[in-house]
JSON list of C-alpha atoms and ligand atoms in Angstrom, two decimals:
[
{"chain": "A", "resi": 60, "resn": "MET", "atom": "CA", "xyz": [-9.55, -32.81, 13.05]},
{"chain": "A", "resi": 61, "resn": "ARG", "atom": "CA", "xyz": [-7.63, -34.03, 10.10]},
{"chain": "A", "resi": 62, "resn": "HIS", "atom": "CA", "xyz": [-5.49, -30.91, 9.74]},
{"chain": "A", "resi": 63, "resn": "THR", "atom": "CA", "xyz": [-2.48, -30.67, 11.83]},
{"chain": "A", "resi": 64, "resn": "PRO", "atom": "CA", "xyz": [-2.14, -27.55, 13.92]},
{"chain": "A", "resi": 65, "resn": "LEU", "atom": "CA", "xyz": [0.87, -26.62, 11.87]},
{"chain": "A", "resi": 66, "resn": "LEU", "atom": "CA", "xyz": [-1.11, -26.52, 8.68]},
{"chain": "A", "resi": 67, "resn": "ALA", "atom": "CA", "xyz": [-3.83, -24.44, 10.30]},
{"chain": "A", "resi": 68, "resn": "LEU", "atom": "CA", "xyz": [-1.15, -22.03, 11.43]},
{"chain": "A", "resi": 69, "resn": "ALA", "atom": "CA", "xyz": [0.36, -21.82, 8.02]},
{"chain": "A", "resi": 70, "resn": "ALA", "atom": "CA", "xyz": [-3.04, -20.88, 6.60]},
{"chain": "A", "resi": 71, "resn": "THR", "atom": "CA", "xyz": [-3.55, -17.99, 8.99]},
{"chain": "A", "resi": 72, "resn": "ILE", "atom": "CA", "xyz": [-0.18, -16.43, 9.29]},
{"chain": "A", "resi": 73, "resn": "THR", "atom": "CA", "xyz": [0.36, -14.45, 6.14]},
{"chain": "A", "resi": 74, "resn": "LEU", "atom": "CA", "xyz": [3.34, -12.29, 6.78]},
{"chain": "A", "resi": 75, "resn": "ALA", "atom": "CA", "xyz": [4.53, -10.98, 3.51]},
{"chain": "A", "resi": 76, "resn": "ALA", "atom": "CA", "xyz": [7.95, -12.32, 2.73]},
{"chain": "A", "resi": 77, "resn": "PRO", "atom": "CA", "xyz": [10.50, -9.95, 1.19]},
{"chain": "A", "resi": 78, "resn": "ALA", "atom": "CA", "xyz": [11.22, -11.04, -2.37]},
{"chain": "A", "resi": 79, "resn": "LEU", "atom": "CA", "xyz": [13.29, -8.78, -4.67]},
{"chain": "A", "resi": 80, "resn": "ALA", "atom": "CA", "xyz": [14.73, -5.70, -3.16]},
{"chain": "A", "resi": 81, "resn": "GLY", "atom": "CA", "xyz": [11.91, -3.88, -1.48]},
{"chain": "A", "resi": 82, "resn": "ASP", "atom": "CA", "xyz": [9.23, -6.15, -2.91]},
{"chain": "A", "resi": 83, "resn": "TYR", "atom": "CA", "xyz": [6.92, -8.39, -0.98]},
{"chain": "A", "resi": 84, "resn": "LYS", "atom": "CA", "xyz": [4.99, -11.44, -2.15]},
{"chain": "A", "resi": 85, "resn": "ILE", "atom": "CA", "xyz": [1.77, -12.67, -0.54]},
{"chain": "A", "resi": 86, "resn": "GLY", "atom": "CA", "xyz": [-0.12, -15.32, -2.45]},
{"chain": "A", "resi": 87, "resn": "ALA", "atom": "CA", "xyz": [-0.70, -14.02, -5.96]},
{"chain": "A", "resi": 88, "resn": "LEU", "atom": "CA", "xyz": [0.04, -10.45, -4.95]},
{"chain": "A", "resi": 89, "resn": "THR", "atom": "CA", "xyz": [3.27, -8.66, -5.23]},
{"chain": "A", "resi": 90, "resn": "ILE", "atom": "CA", "xyz": [3.78, -5.41, -3.34]},
{"chain": "A", "resi": 91, "resn": "LYS", "atom": "CA", "xyz": [6.49, -3.48, -5.14]},
{"chain": "A", "resi": 92, "resn": "THR", "atom": "CA", "xyz": [8.75, -0.75, -3.74]},
{"chain": "A", "resi": 93, "resn": "PRO", "atom": "CA", "xyz": [6.72, 0.62, -0.83]},
{"chain": "A", "resi": 94, "resn": "TRP", "atom": "CA", "xyz": [8.08, 4.00, 0.13]},
{"chain": "A", "resi": 95, "resn": "THR", "atom": "CA", "xyz": [7.26, 7.22, 1.86]},
{"chain": "A", "resi": 96, "resn": "ARG", "atom": "CA", "xyz": [8.78, 10.71, 2.07]},
{"chain": "A", "resi": 97, "resn": "PRO", "atom": "CA", "xyz": [10.53, 12.21, 5.08]},
{"chain": "A", "resi": 98, "resn": "ALA", "atom": "CA", "xyz": [8.10, 13.95, 7.39]},
{"chain": "A", "resi": 99, "resn": "GLN", "atom": "CA", "xyz": [7.94, 15.35, 10.88]},
{"chain": "A", "resi": 100, "resn": "ALA", "atom": "CA", "xyz": [6.07, 13.89, 13.83]},
{"chain": "A", "resi": 101, "resn": "GLY", "atom": "CA", "xyz": [2.47, 15.10, 13.98]},
{"chain": "A", "resi": 102, "resn": "MET", "atom": "CA", "xyz": [2.42, 15.67, 10.21]},
{"chain": "A", "resi": 103, "resn": "ASN", "atom": "CA", "xyz": [0.69, 13.41, 7.67]},
{"chain": "A", "resi": 104, "resn": "GLY", "atom": "CA", "xyz": [2.82, 11.05, 5.71]},
{"chain": "A", "resi": 105, "resn": "VAL", "atom": "CA", "xyz": [2.08, 9.78, 2.23]},
{"chain": "A", "resi": 106, "resn": "GLY", "atom": "CA", "xyz": [2.75, 6.16, 1.31]},
{"chain": "A", "resi": 107, "resn": "PHE", "atom": "CA", "xyz": [3.29, 4.81, -2.25]},
{"chain": "A", "resi": 108, "resn": "MET", "atom": "CA", "xyz": [3.72, 1.33, -3.74]},
{"chain": "A", "resi": 109, "resn": "THR", "atom": "CA", "xyz": [2.53, -0.82, -6.62]},
{"chain": "A", "resi": 110, "resn": "LEU", "atom": "CA", "xyz": [0.22, -3.70, -6.05]},
{"chain": "A", "resi": 111, "resn": "ALA", "atom": "CA", "xyz": [0.34, -6.43, -8.71]},
{"chain": "A", "resi": 112, "resn": "ASN", "atom": "CA", "xyz": [-2.13, -9.36, -8.86]},
{"chain": "A", "resi": 113, "resn": "ALA", "atom": "CA", "xyz": [-0.96, -12.45, -10.79]},
{"chain": "A", "resi": 114, "resn": "GLY", "atom": "CA", "xyz": [-3.99, -14.47, -9.74]},
{"chain": "A", "resi": 115, "resn": "PRO", "atom": "CA", "xyz": [-7.14, -15.32, -11.71]},
{"chain": "A", "resi": 116, "resn": "LYS", "atom": "CA", "xyz": [-9.46, -13.30, -9.47]},
{"chain": "A", "resi": 117, "resn": "PRO", "atom": "CA", "xyz": [-9.54, -9.60, -8.58]},
{"chain": "A", "resi": 118, "resn": "VAL", "atom": "CA", "xyz": [-8.46, -8.72, -5.05]},
{"chain": "A", "resi": 119, "resn": "THR", "atom": "CA", "xyz": [-9.65, -5.71, -3.16]},
{"chain": "A", "resi": 120, "resn": "LEU", "atom": "CA", "xyz": [-7.39, -3.82, -0.85]},
{"chain": "A", "resi": 121, "resn": "LEU", "atom": "CA", "xyz": [-9.88, -2.86, 1.85]},
{"chain": "A", "resi": 122, "resn": "ARG", "atom": "CA", "xyz": [-7.86, -0.73, 4.20]},
{"chain": "A", "resi": 123, "resn": "ALA", "atom": "CA", "xyz": [-4.50, -0.28, 5.92]},
{"chain": "A", "resi": 124, "resn": "GLU", "atom": "CA", "xyz": [-3.21, 0.41, 9.35]},
{"chain": "A", "resi": 125, "resn": "SER", "atom": "CA", "xyz": [0.09, 1.35, 10.96]},
{"chain": "A", "resi": 126, "resn": "PRO", "atom": "CA", "xyz": [1.37, 1.62, 14.48]},
{"chain": "A", "resi": 127, "resn": "ALA", "atom": "CA", "xyz": [3.34, 4.67, 13.19]},
{"chain": "A", "resi": 128, "resn": "ALA", "atom": "CA", "xyz": [0.24, 6.80, 12.52]},
{"chain": "A", "resi": 129, "resn": "GLY", "atom": "CA", "xyz": [-2.99, 7.65, 14.24]},
{"chain": "A", "resi": 130, "resn": "LYS", "atom": "CA", "xyz": [-4.85, 6.43, 11.21]},
{"chain": "A", "resi": 131, "resn": "VAL", "atom": "CA", "xyz": [-4.20, 5.28, 7.73]},
{"chain": "A", "resi": 132, "resn": "GLU", "atom": "CA", "xyz": [-6.59, 6.16, 4.89]},
{"chain": "A", "resi": 133, "resn": "ILE", "atom": "CA", "xyz": [-6.61, 5.18, 1.19]},
{"chain": "A", "resi": 134, "resn": "HIS", "atom": "CA", "xyz": [-6.90, 8.26, -0.93]},
{"chain": "A", "resi": 135, "resn": "SER", "atom": "CA", "xyz": [-7.00, 9.07, -4.62]},
{"chain": "A", "resi": 136, "resn": "SER", "atom": "CA", "xyz": [-5.84, 12.36, -6.17]},
{"chain": "A", "resi": 137, "resn": "SER", "atom": "CA", "xyz": [-7.34, 13.72, -9.30]},
{"chain": "A", "resi": 138, "resn": "MET", "atom": "CA", "xyz": [-7.04, 16.81, -11.41]},
{"chain": "A", "resi": 139, "resn": "SER", "atom": "CA", "xyz": [-10.17, 18.82, -12.19]},
{"chain": "A", "resi": 140, "resn": "PRO", "atom": "CA", "xyz": [-10.62, 20.21, -15.68]},
{"chain": "A", "resi": 141, "resn": "ALA", "atom": "CA", "xyz": [-9.70, 23.59, -14.16]},
{"chain": "A", "resi": 142, "resn": "GLY", "atom": "CA", "xyz": [-6.34, 22.14, -13.10]},
{"chain": "A", "resi": 143, "resn": "VAL", "atom": "CA", "xyz": [-7.06, 21.94, -9.43]},
{"chain": "A", "resi": 144, "resn": "MET", "atom": "CA", "xyz": [-5.69, 18.87, -7.64]},
{"chain": "A", "resi": 145, "resn": "SER", "atom": "CA", "xyz": [-7.98, 17.35, -5.07]},
{"chain": "A", "resi": 146, "resn": "MET", "atom": "CA", "xyz": [-8.05, 14.14, -3.13]},
{"chain": "A", "resi": 147, "resn": "ARG", "atom": "CA", "xyz": [-10.74, 11.93, -1.70]},
{"chain": "A", "resi": 148, "resn": "ARG", "atom": "CA", "xyz": [-11.01, 8.97, 0.60]},
{"chain": "A", "resi": 149, "resn": "GLU", "atom": "CA", "xyz": [-11.55, 5.60, -1.04]},
{"chain": "A", "resi": 150, "resn": "ASP", "atom": "CA", "xyz": [-13.51, 3.97, 1.76]},
{"chain": "A", "resi": 151, "resn": "LYS", "atom": "CA", "xyz": [-14.58, 1.00, -0.37]},
{"chain": "A", "resi": 152, "resn": "GLY", "atom": "CA", "xyz": [-11.00, 0.16, -1.01]},
{"chain": "A", "resi": 153, "resn": "VAL", "atom": "CA", "xyz": [-9.18, -0.36, -4.32]},
{"chain": "A", "resi": 154, "resn": "VAL", "atom": "CA", "xyz": [-9.65, -3.33, -6.64]},
{"chain": "A", "resi": 155, "resn": "ILE", "atom": "CA", "xyz": [-6.51, -4.91, -8.08]},
{"chain": "A", "resi": 156, "resn": "PRO", "atom": "CA", "xyz": [-7.74, -6.65, -11.24]},
{"chain": "A", "resi": 157, "resn": "ALA", "atom": "CA", "xyz": [-6.84, -10.23, -12.06]},
{"chain": "A", "resi": 158, "resn": "GLY", "atom": "CA", "xyz": [-3.52, -10.17, -13.91]},
{"chain": "A", "resi": 159, "resn": "GLY", "atom": "CA", "xyz": [-3.25, -6.45, -13.43]},
{"chain": "A", "resi": 160, "resn": "GLN", "atom": "CA", "xyz": [-1.64, -3.91, -11.16]},
{"chain": "A", "resi": 161, "resn": "VAL", "atom": "CA", "xyz": [-2.50, -0.66, -9.45]},
{"chain": "A", "resi": 162, "resn": "ALA", "atom": "CA", "xyz": [0.10, 1.98, -8.81]},
{"chain": "A", "resi": 163, "resn": "PHE", "atom": "CA", "xyz": [-0.11, 4.05, -5.68]},
{"chain": "A", "resi": 164, "resn": "ALA", "atom": "CA", "xyz": [1.95, 6.96, -6.91]},
{"chain": "A", "resi": 165, "resn": "SER", "atom": "CA", "xyz": [2.16, 10.73, -6.88]},
{"chain": "A", "resi": 166, "resn": "GLY", "atom": "CA", "xyz": [-1.02, 12.22, -8.42]},
{"chain": "A", "resi": 167, "resn": "GLY", "atom": "CA", "xyz": [-3.06, 9.04, -8.01]},
{"chain": "A", "resi": 168, "resn": "TYR", "atom": "CA", "xyz": [-3.82, 6.55, -5.26]},
{"chain": "A", "resi": 169, "resn": "HIS", "atom": "CA", "xyz": [-1.85, 6.93, -2.08]},
{"chain": "A", "resi": 170, "resn": "PHE", "atom": "CA", "xyz": [-1.90, 6.02, 1.56]},
{"chain": "A", "resi": 171, "resn": "MET", "atom": "CA", "xyz": [-2.35, 8.92, 3.99]},
{"chain": "A", "resi": 172, "resn": "LEU", "atom": "CA", "xyz": [-0.60, 8.25, 7.26]},
{"chain": "A", "resi": 173, "resn": "LEU", "atom": "CA", "xyz": [-2.58, 10.65, 9.45]},
{"chain": "A", "resi": 174, "resn": "GLY", "atom": "CA", "xyz": [-0.80, 11.99, 12.49]},
{"chain": "A", "resi": 175, "resn": "LEU", "atom": "CA", "xyz": [2.66, 10.46, 12.41]},
{"chain": "A", "resi": 176, "resn": "LYS", "atom": "CA", "xyz": [3.72, 9.47, 15.90]},
{"chain": "A", "resi": 177, "resn": "GLN", "atom": "CA", "xyz": [7.41, 9.86, 15.14]},
{"chain": "A", "resi": 178, "resn": "PRO", "atom": "CA", "xyz": [9.42, 11.65, 12.52]},
{"chain": "A", "resi": 179, "resn": "GLN", "atom": "CA", "xyz": [10.09, 9.77, 9.30]},
{"chain": "A", "resi": 180, "resn": "ALA", "atom": "CA", "xyz": [13.75, 10.23, 8.60]},
{"chain": "A", "resi": 181, "resn": "GLN", "atom": "CA", "xyz": [15.54, 9.27, 5.40]},
{"chain": "A", "resi": 182, "resn": "GLY", "atom": "CA", "xyz": [16.56, 5.63, 5.44]},
{"chain": "A", "resi": 183, "resn": "GLN", "atom": "CA", "xyz": [14.13, 4.53, 8.14]},
{"chain": "A", "resi": 184, "resn": "LYS", "atom": "CA", "xyz": [11.25, 2.16, 7.58]},
{"chain": "A", "resi": 185, "resn": "THR", "atom": "CA", "xyz": [7.60, 2.76, 8.42]},
{"chain": "A", "resi": 186, "resn": "PRO", "atom": "CA", "xyz": [5.53, -0.41, 8.94]},
{"chain": "A", "resi": 187, "resn": "VAL", "atom": "CA", "xyz": [2.12, -0.60, 7.32]},
{"chain": "A", "resi": 188, "resn": "THR", "atom": "CA", "xyz": [-0.29, -3.50, 7.29]},
{"chain": "A", "resi": 189, "resn": "LEU", "atom": "CA", "xyz": [-2.47, -3.95, 4.20]},
{"chain": "A", "resi": 190, "resn": "ILE", "atom": "CA", "xyz": [-5.80, -5.73, 4.69]},
{"chain": "A", "resi": 191, "resn": "PHE", "atom": "CA", "xyz": [-7.35, -7.49, 1.71]},
{"chain": "A", "resi": 192, "resn": "ASP", "atom": "CA", "xyz": [-10.84, -8.93, 1.05]},
{"chain": "A", "resi": 193, "resn": "ASN", "atom": "CA", "xyz": [-9.55, -12.48, 0.77]},
{"chain": "A", "resi": 194, "resn": "GLY", "atom": "CA", "xyz": [-8.70, -12.33, 4.44]},
{"chain": "A", "resi": 195, "resn": "ARG", "atom": "CA", "xyz": [-5.04, -11.72, 3.98]},
{"chain": "A", "resi": 196, "resn": "ARG", "atom": "CA", "xyz": [-3.02, -9.12, 5.77]},
{"chain": "A", "resi": 197, "resn": "ALA", "atom": "CA", "xyz": [0.40, -8.12, 4.45]},
{"chain": "A", "resi": 198, "resn": "LEU", "atom": "CA", "xyz": [2.87, -6.32, 6.71]},
{"chain": "A", "resi": 199, "resn": "VAL", "atom": "CA", "xyz": [5.21, -4.19, 4.57]},
{"chain": "A", "resi": 200, "resn": "GLU", "atom": "CA", "xyz": [7.74, -1.52, 5.38]},
{"chain": "A", "resi": 201, "resn": "LEU", "atom": "CA", "xyz": [7.80, 1.79, 3.59]},
{"chain": "A", "resi": 202, "resn": "THR", "atom": "CA", "xyz": [11.32, 2.91, 2.98]},
{"chain": "A", "resi": 203, "resn": "VAL", "atom": "CA", "xyz": [11.67, 6.61, 3.84]},
{"chain": "A", "resi": 204, "resn": "GLN", "atom": "CA", "xyz": [13.27, 8.39, 0.91]},
{"chain": "A", "resi": 205, "resn": "ALA", "atom": "CA", "xyz": [13.12, 11.83, -0.67]},
{"chain": "A", "resi": 206, "resn": "ALA", "atom": "CA", "xyz": [12.56, 10.77, -4.22]},
{"chain": "A", "resi": 207, "resn": "PRO", "atom": "CA", "xyz": [10.54, 7.88, -5.86]},
{"chain": "A", "resi": 208, "resn": "PRO", "atom": "CA", "xyz": [12.43, 4.64, -6.28]},
{"chain": "A", "resi": 209, "resn": "PRO", "atom": "CA", "xyz": [13.53, 4.09, -9.91]},
{"chain": "A", "resi": 210, "resn": "ALA", "atom": "CA", "xyz": [10.94, 1.34, -10.41]},
{"chain": "A", "resi": 211, "resn": "ALA", "atom": "CA", "xyz": [8.10, 3.71, -9.54]},
{"chain": "A", "resi": 212, "resn": "LYS", "atom": "CA", "xyz": [9.02, 6.36, -12.05]},
{"chain": "A", "resi": 213, "resn": "GLY", "atom": "CA", "xyz": [7.46, 6.81, -15.44]},
{"chain": "A", "resi": 214, "resn": "MET", "atom": "CA", "xyz": [4.67, 4.30, -15.03]},
{"chain": "A", "resi": 215, "resn": "PRO", "atom": "CA", "xyz": [2.42, 4.91, -18.05]},
{"chain": "A", "resi": 216, "resn": "ALA", "atom": "CA", "xyz": [-0.49, 3.03, -16.50]},
{"chain": "A", "resi": 217, "resn": "ASP", "atom": "CA", "xyz": [-0.72, 5.73, -13.83]},
{"chain": "A", "resi": 218, "resn": "HIS", "atom": "CA", "xyz": [-1.03, 8.63, -16.23]},
{"chain": "A", "resi": 219, "resn": "GLN", "atom": "CA", "xyz": [-4.69, 9.17, -16.93]},
{"chain": "A", "resi": 220, "resn": "HIS", "atom": "CA", "xyz": [-4.71, 12.91, -16.63]},
{"chain": "A", "resi": 221, "resn": "PRO", "atom": "CA", "xyz": [-4.98, 14.90, -19.86]},
{"chain": "B", "resi": 527, "resn": "LIG", "atom": "CU1", "xyz": [-4.33, 11.97, 0.56]}
]
């Protein structure tokens, strides 16, 4: 064993460290402004954030989990030509391209927090763990707020609907 136990530990513990206000950095990934709306216990919550990948390789977000909900699913919303909004599960995860970013925002990708165990009240934080294909897990906290954070508004990359 040439590696010290400390180094091995550093390689496996990948708690995301808060960076700028509400942002988390984990390796080449930045998780920006995670937030969710107020909701009652037993209801489904919806989580939003932006995932940016500054690295040279794509990273896939495989799934997410939270002690605050019975289950967390990755969904995408889309508008049919008839103007009907529908959503579907993204069981294969979501690829964050090298040098790119993916917005989880109203009308697009989002996290469904199925069966909230407690109410989400304004100002509280809901913990969610993101699990990536490179073996990393990032624990982030969704801030409970009624309206999108300023940084999440007006993101042109998210607007693909006609
Ligand atoms: Cu959904």
